[in-house]
Amino acid sequence: MSEIAATPPAKAQGTFNPRVVLALLVFGFAAFLATLYFIGTGNTGRDINDGGGHVSGSGLNGYAALADYLEAEGHDVVRSRSKGALDDSTLLILTPPHYIDSEELGQIIDNRRFTGPTLIIMPKWIASQIPTGIPGADEAQDGWVTLQGAASPDWDMDSLNLSELDTRLDEQEREPRGEAAEPTGPLPTWRANGRDGKLPSADAVQTISSGNVVTLVRDAKNQTLAGFLDDGYYPLLDDFAGRVEPGYDDDDDVEYSQYNVVIVAEPDLFNNWGFANRANAEIAHAMIDAALDDEDLPIVFDMTLNGLGTSKNLLTLAFSPPFLAATICLVIALIAIGWRAFRRFGPPVHEGRQIAFGKSQLVENSAGFIRRAKRLHLVGAPYATLVSSRIAEALGLRNTDDISQVEDALAKRVPDAPSYSENVRKLREARDPGEMLRSAQALKSIERMLER
C-alpha cells in the first residue's frame, strides 16, 4: 500500500494585505503633513488674494509688490493675520479700509507709541474684482481689480487723536470716452528728499494738512502726500524732511522716547500700481528705512483690519507650553503604535472553528453549557433514570422502576457488582460534582459488566 503524504498545514493569512495597509498609512501620513503645512501657513480655504487693498492683494490697489521688494532688499517681512502681532516690537504697516472702527485704529496707534514705529497707508481707491464677460476678463489674473473711483476714508480723526488732521481728495474730470477713458492733463508729480517722480494716475490725488504733521513727500502744489506726527525727535525722519533738528523748548510737550507714526495719505506711492514706477519704489523704501530709525526691526504688514484675521495658529499652539507636553506624549504614542504594528510577535494565529464537528464535540459543548449555567446538580436524577433503564433492559426486565427487582437480578447475574440501589439513590440526591461523578461511574461499571 502506498503511503498517504501528509498535507502541510496552510500558512495563516492576515486579514489585510500588508502592501495595501502600508499604502494607506503612507497616504494618511502625507495628508496629515499637508494639513499641518496649510494650518501653519494659514491657508485654510479662503483666498486672501481677493482684490483688497492689503499686502496679499495683487491688484492695482494692493501692496504685494511692496512686501516682495522689502524682502528682496533684506528686510524681515511678516504678513500677519493675528491681532497679537499688533503689540510686537516691529515696524507695523497698517492698510485699513475706508470703513473701519476709528476707536479701534486709534487704540492700536496709542498702544504702539512705546513699542515700535507705525506706518499708516490711508485708503483711496474703490476697487472690485474684474467681472466675467467683459472684454479681456479671460486674460485677468487672480486678484486683479477694476477701479470704480476714489474716496477719502470716513474716519473719526478725534478718535485717532488727530483732531487737526484734514484729508483732501483732488479729483480730475475724465473725458466721456467710456470706462477706458484716460484723465486729461499730465500725471501729477511728487518731490521728497531731493528726489521726484510721478504718480500713476491723475484721476485723484489724496493729501493731508495739519500743523502737527511734518511733510515727507509733497506734490506740485506743495500739498502733503505723506508725513509723520510732529510729537518727538526722530533723527532720520527729520533729516528726510529736511530739518536738521527741530527747535523745541524745554517747556514743549515733546516725547523723546516714543516711536514715530508715519501717515501716507497718497497710497499710489506704495501700492502695486505706483510700483510700476521705479522712483516710487525707491522713495517708499527710503521712507520705511527712515521710519525704522536705524533699528533692525521686522516689518509686519497687518491684515486683521482688512477682515483677514485668524485665530492663533493651531500648529504653533500645539508646540507651545503647556500643550507641548501633550504633543510630545502623542508623538511617542504614535511611534510606539507604529512599531508594534510592523514588528508583531510572530505570524497571526490561525483560529479554528468555534464549534467542531463530531458527537464528542457536541457532548463537550453541551456539558460546557451546563457547567457555565451552574446547573450541574440537575443532571444526576435524569442520568440515574437513563442508566437504570439500560441496566434493566440488559437484564431482560420489563419494569425498570422496581429497584429491588433489578438488584435481585444483578445479584444472580453479576454477584460482585457494586450496590445498584445505593448508587442510584446517591446519584439522585448528589449536589457535589465529585460525589455525582463517583456514583455515575459505579452505575456505568455495572452496565459494562452486563455487556461482557
mmCIF file of N, CA, C and O in Angstrom, residues 37-50 54-57 77-88 90 92-95 104 108 299-314 316:
data_model
loop_
_atom_site.group_PDB
_atom_site.id
_atom_site.type_symbol
_atom_site.label_atom_id
_atom_site.label_comp_id
_atom_site.label_asym_id
_atom_site.label_seq_id
_atom_site.Cartn_x
_atom_site.Cartn_y
_atom_site.Cartn_z
ATOM 1 N N TYR A 37 0.944 71.658 7.176
ATOM 2 C CA TYR A 37 1.552 72.742 6.405
ATOM 3 C C TYR A 37 0.548 73.869 6.162
ATOM 4 O O TYR A 37 0.858 75.049 6.367
ATOM 5 N N PHE A 38 -0.655 73.515 5.715
ATOM 6 C CA PHE A 38 -1.643 74.548 5.405
ATOM 7 C C PHE A 38 -2.122 75.261 6.666
ATOM 8 O O PHE A 38 -2.422 76.458 6.625
ATOM 9 N N ILE A 39 -2.184 74.538 7.787
ATOM 10 C CA ILE A 39 -2.537 75.205 9.042
ATOM 11 C C ILE A 39 -1.432 76.167 9.445
ATOM 12 O O ILE A 39 -1.677 77.297 9.887
ATOM 13 N N GLY A 40 -0.176 75.739 9.290
ATOM 14 C CA GLY A 40 0.947 76.583 9.665
ATOM 15 C C GLY A 40 1.054 77.843 8.830
ATOM 16 O O GLY A 40 1.425 78.906 9.328
ATOM 17 N N THR A 41 0.720 77.748 7.536
ATOM 18 C CA THR A 41 0.799 78.924 6.663
ATOM 19 C C THR A 41 -0.480 79.743 6.675
ATOM 20 O O THR A 41 -0.525 80.824 6.066
ATOM 21 N N GLY A 42 -1.516 79.245 7.360
ATOM 22 C CA GLY A 42 -2.771 79.985 7.418
ATOM 23 C C GLY A 42 -3.654 79.795 6.203
ATOM 24 O O GLY A 42 -4.695 80.441 6.087
ATOM 25 N N ASN A 43 -3.281 78.910 5.274
ATOM 26 C CA ASN A 43 -4.101 78.666 4.092
ATOM 27 C C ASN A 43 -5.136 77.594 4.416
ATOM 28 O O ASN A 43 -4.937 76.404 4.157
ATOM 29 N N THR A 44 -6.224 78.007 5.015
ATOM 30 C CA THR A 44 -7.263 77.077 5.437
ATOM 31 C C THR A 44 -8.511 77.140 4.575
ATOM 32 O O THR A 44 -9.597 76.773 5.008
ATOM 33 N N GLY A 45 -8.382 77.602 3.361
ATOM 34 C CA GLY A 45 -9.522 77.545 2.443
ATOM 35 C C GLY A 45 -9.880 78.868 1.813
ATOM 36 O O GLY A 45 -10.254 78.922 0.653
ATOM 37 N N ARG A 46 -9.781 79.977 2.526
ATOM 38 C CA ARG A 46 -10.195 81.267 1.990
ATOM 39 C C ARG A 46 -9.091 81.876 1.143
ATOM 40 O O ARG A 46 -7.915 81.862 1.533
ATOM 41 N N ASP A 47 -9.439 82.418 -0.019
ATOM 42 C CA ASP A 47 -8.480 83.071 -0.895
ATOM 43 C C ASP A 47 -8.257 84.487 -0.384
ATOM 44 O O ASP A 47 -9.161 85.314 -0.405
ATOM 45 N N ILE A 48 -7.024 84.770 0.104
ATOM 46 C CA ILE A 48 -6.747 86.096 0.642
ATOM 47 C C ILE A 48 -6.347 87.078 -0.444
ATOM 48 O O ILE A 48 -6.294 88.284 -0.197
ATOM 49 N N ASN A 49 -6.076 86.588 -1.656
ATOM 50 C CA ASN A 49 -5.816 87.483 -2.789
ATOM 51 C C ASN A 49 -7.160 87.835 -3.422
ATOM 52 O O ASN A 49 -7.500 87.404 -4.529
ATOM 53 N N ASP A 50 -7.945 88.623 -2.688
ATOM 54 C CA ASP A 50 -9.335 88.879 -3.048
ATOM 55 C C ASP A 50 -9.549 90.251 -3.679
ATOM 56 O O ASP A 50 -10.679 90.730 -3.766
ATOM 57 N N HIS A 54 -4.567 95.324 0.571
ATOM 58 C CA HIS A 54 -3.740 94.818 1.656
ATOM 59 C C HIS A 54 -2.506 94.148 1.068
ATOM 60 O O HIS A 54 -2.327 94.099 -0.161
ATOM 61 N N VAL A 55 -1.664 93.589 1.921
ATOM 62 C CA VAL A 55 -0.366 93.093 1.488
ATOM 63 C C VAL A 55 -0.476 91.866 0.594
ATOM 64 O O VAL A 55 0.432 91.597 -0.204
ATOM 65 N N SER A 56 -1.556 91.112 0.684
ATOM 66 C CA SER A 56 -1.718 89.931 -0.168
ATOM 67 C C SER A 56 -2.474 90.235 -1.448
ATOM 68 O O SER A 56 -2.704 89.330 -2.253
ATOM 69 N N GLY A 57 -2.885 91.485 -1.640
ATOM 70 C CA GLY A 57 -3.600 91.851 -2.856
ATOM 71 C C GLY A 57 -2.629 92.109 -4.004
ATOM 72 O O GLY A 57 -1.689 92.902 -3.878
ATOM 73 N N VAL A 77 10.189 90.430 6.560
ATOM 74 C CA VAL A 77 8.808 90.850 6.315
ATOM 75 C C VAL A 77 7.860 89.752 6.786
ATOM 76 O O VAL A 77 8.053 88.574 6.480
ATOM 77 N N VAL A 78 6.846 90.156 7.540
ATOM 78 C CA VAL A 78 5.839 89.237 8.055
ATOM 79 C C VAL A 78 4.468 89.710 7.595
ATOM 80 O O VAL A 78 4.125 90.879 7.769
ATOM 81 N N ARG A 79 3.711 88.805 7.006
ATOM 82 C CA ARG A 79 2.317 89.080 6.624
ATOM 83 C C ARG A 79 1.433 88.505 7.714
ATOM 84 O O ARG A 79 1.174 87.319 7.739
ATOM 85 N N SER A 80 0.976 89.364 8.592
ATOM 86 C CA SER A 80 0.335 88.911 9.822
ATOM 87 C C SER A 80 -1.188 88.903 9.695
ATOM 88 O O SER A 80 -1.793 89.858 9.199
ATOM 89 N N ARG A 81 -1.787 87.801 10.169
ATOM 90 C CA ARG A 81 -3.247 87.696 10.261
ATOM 91 C C ARG A 81 -3.678 87.514 11.714
ATOM 92 O O ARG A 81 -4.791 87.050 11.970
ATOM 93 N N SER A 82 -2.805 87.854 12.634
ATOM 94 C CA SER A 82 -3.084 87.695 14.065
ATOM 95 C C SER A 82 -3.061 89.051 14.749
ATOM 96 O O SER A 82 -2.153 89.858 14.529
ATOM 97 N N LYS A 83 -4.037 89.303 15.587
ATOM 98 C CA LYS A 83 -4.085 90.562 16.335
ATOM 99 C C LYS A 83 -2.964 90.641 17.369
ATOM 100 O O LYS A 83 -2.621 91.728 17.828
ATOM 101 N N GLY A 84 -2.394 89.497 17.738
ATOM 102 C CA GLY A 84 -1.305 89.521 18.694
ATOM 103 C C GLY A 84 -0.075 90.234 18.179
ATOM 104 O O GLY A 84 0.718 90.777 18.955
ATOM 105 N N ALA A 85 0.102 90.263 16.842
ATOM 106 C CA ALA A 85 1.281 90.923 16.263
ATOM 107 C C ALA A 85 1.183 92.436 16.328
ATOM 108 O O ALA A 85 2.184 93.125 16.084
ATOM 109 N N LEU A 86 0.009 92.980 16.647
ATOM 110 C CA LEU A 86 -0.145 94.436 16.716
ATOM 111 C C LEU A 86 0.643 95.040 17.870
ATOM 112 O O LEU A 86 0.955 96.234 17.851
ATOM 113 N N ASP A 87 0.957 94.237 18.875
ATOM 114 C CA ASP A 87 1.650 94.744 20.053
ATOM 115 C C ASP A 87 3.113 94.347 20.089
ATOM 116 O O ASP A 87 3.787 94.567 21.099
ATOM 117 N N ASP A 88 3.637 93.752 19.005
ATOM 118 C CA ASP A 88 5.034 93.333 18.985
ATOM 119 C C ASP A 88 5.944 94.511 18.670
ATOM 120 O O ASP A 88 5.521 95.522 18.087
ATOM 121 N N THR A 90 7.941 95.866 16.410
ATOM 122 C CA THR A 90 8.212 95.794 14.978
ATOM 123 C C THR A 90 7.835 97.129 14.346
ATOM 124 O O THR A 90 7.256 98.006 15.001
ATOM 125 N N LEU A 92 5.171 98.327 12.218
ATOM 126 C CA LEU A 92 3.853 97.849 11.818
ATOM 127 C C LEU A 92 3.312 98.733 10.701
ATOM 128 O O LEU A 92 3.220 99.957 10.856
ATOM 129 N N ILE A 93 2.960 98.109 9.580
ATOM 130 C CA ILE A 93 2.363 98.820 8.453
ATOM 131 C C ILE A 93 0.883 98.466 8.410
ATOM 132 O O ILE A 93 0.516 97.305 8.235
ATOM 133 N N LEU A 94 0.036 99.463 8.593
ATOM 134 C CA LEU A 94 -1.414 99.289 8.598
ATOM 135 C C LEU A 94 -1.979 99.770 7.269
ATOM 136 O O LEU A 94 -1.634 100.859 6.795
ATOM 137 N N THR A 95 -2.844 98.958 6.676
ATOM 138 C CA THR A 95 -3.514 99.326 5.423
ATOM 139 C C THR A 95 -5.023 99.196 5.618
ATOM 140 O O THR A 95 -5.668 98.354 4.991
ATOM 141 N N GLU A 104 -10.937 101.687 17.374
ATOM 142 C CA GLU A 104 -10.029 100.536 17.360
ATOM 143 C C GLU A 104 -8.685 100.916 16.743
ATOM 144 O O GLU A 104 -7.625 100.567 17.273
ATOM 145 N N ILE A 108 -4.948 101.063 18.618
ATOM 146 C CA ILE A 108 -3.754 100.365 18.117
ATOM 147 C C ILE A 108 -2.571 101.320 18.052
ATOM 148 O O ILE A 108 -1.456 100.992 18.473
ATOM 149 N N ILE A 299 9.435 93.919 9.738
ATOM 150 C CA ILE A 299 8.367 94.743 9.159
ATOM 151 C C ILE A 299 7.121 93.872 9.051
ATOM 152 O O ILE A 299 7.119 92.856 8.349
ATOM 153 N N VAL A 300 6.093 94.255 9.769
ATOM 154 C CA VAL A 300 4.865 93.459 9.835
ATOM 155 C C VAL A 300 3.757 94.185 9.081
ATOM 156 O O VAL A 300 3.432 95.341 9.393
ATOM 157 N N PHE A 301 3.183 93.519 8.083
ATOM 158 C CA PHE A 301 2.008 94.024 7.378
ATOM 159 C C PHE A 301 0.775 93.400 8.021
ATOM 160 O O PHE A 301 0.594 92.177 8.003
ATOM 161 N N ASP A 302 -0.066 94.234 8.592
ATOM 162 C CA ASP A 302 -1.267 93.736 9.261
ATOM 163 C C ASP A 302 -2.395 93.525 8.259
ATOM 164 O O ASP A 302 -2.622 94.351 7.363
ATOM 165 N N MET A 303 -3.101 92.391 8.405
ATOM 166 C CA MET A 303 -4.256 92.099 7.561
ATOM 167 C C MET A 303 -5.538 91.934 8.367
ATOM 168 O O MET A 303 -6.602 91.684 7.793
ATOM 169 N N THR A 304 -5.443 92.067 9.688
ATOM 170 C CA THR A 304 -6.645 91.896 10.504
ATOM 171 C C THR A 304 -7.641 93.029 10.290
ATOM 172 O O THR A 304 -8.850 92.813 10.327
ATOM 173 N N LEU A 305 -7.141 94.242 10.073
ATOM 174 C CA LEU A 305 -8.043 95.371 9.841
ATOM 175 C C LEU A 305 -8.774 95.247 8.507
ATOM 176 O O LEU A 305 -9.796 95.901 8.296
ATOM 177 N N ASN A 306 -8.255 94.399 7.614
ATOM 178 C CA ASN A 306 -8.905 94.163 6.326
ATOM 179 C C ASN A 306 -9.849 92.968 6.361
ATOM 180 O O ASN A 306 -10.301 92.502 5.310
ATOM 181 N N GLY A 307 -10.135 92.458 7.552
ATOM 182 C CA GLY A 307 -11.058 91.340 7.683
ATOM 183 C C GLY A 307 -10.453 89.993 7.386
ATOM 184 O O GLY A 307 -11.184 89.028 7.154
ATOM 185 N N LEU A 308 -9.124 89.889 7.394
ATOM 186 C CA LEU A 308 -8.457 88.622 7.084
ATOM 187 C C LEU A 308 -7.769 88.035 8.312
ATOM 188 O O LEU A 308 -6.867 87.208 8.172
ATOM 189 N N GLY A 309 -8.189 88.432 9.490
ATOM 190 C CA GLY A 309 -7.588 87.900 10.706
ATOM 191 C C GLY A 309 -8.004 86.469 10.959
ATOM 192 O O GLY A 309 -9.060 86.002 10.528
ATOM 193 N N THR A 310 -7.144 85.748 11.631
ATOM 194 C CA THR A 310 -7.415 84.363 12.013
ATOM 195 C C THR A 310 -7.097 84.192 13.486
ATOM 196 O O THR A 310 -6.416 85.015 14.096
ATOM 197 N N SER A 311 -7.612 83.087 14.037
ATOM 198 C CA SER A 311 -7.283 82.769 15.419
ATOM 199 C C SER A 311 -5.841 82.289 15.495
ATOM 200 O O SER A 311 -5.174 82.092 14.478
ATOM 201 N N LYS A 312 -5.360 82.059 16.691
ATOM 202 C CA LYS A 312 -3.966 81.668 16.869
ATOM 203 C C LYS A 312 -3.688 80.379 16.128
ATOM 204 O O LYS A 312 -4.484 79.439 16.141
ATOM 205 N N ASN A 313 -2.534 80.336 15.481
ATOM 206 C CA ASN A 313 -2.149 79.193 14.680
ATOM 207 C C ASN A 313 -2.180 77.915 15.517
ATOM 208 O O ASN A 313 -1.532 77.812 16.557
ATOM 209 N N LEU A 314 -2.959 76.902 15.064
ATOM 210 C CA LEU A 314 -3.096 75.663 15.819
ATOM 211 C C LEU A 314 -1.788 74.894 15.888
ATOM 212 O O LEU A 314 -1.488 74.260 16.900
ATOM 213 N N THR A 316 1.293 76.175 15.813
ATOM 214 C CA THR A 316 2.153 76.859 16.780
ATOM 215 C C THR A 316 1.668 76.614 18.205
ATOM 216 O O THR A 316 2.471 76.424 19.126
#
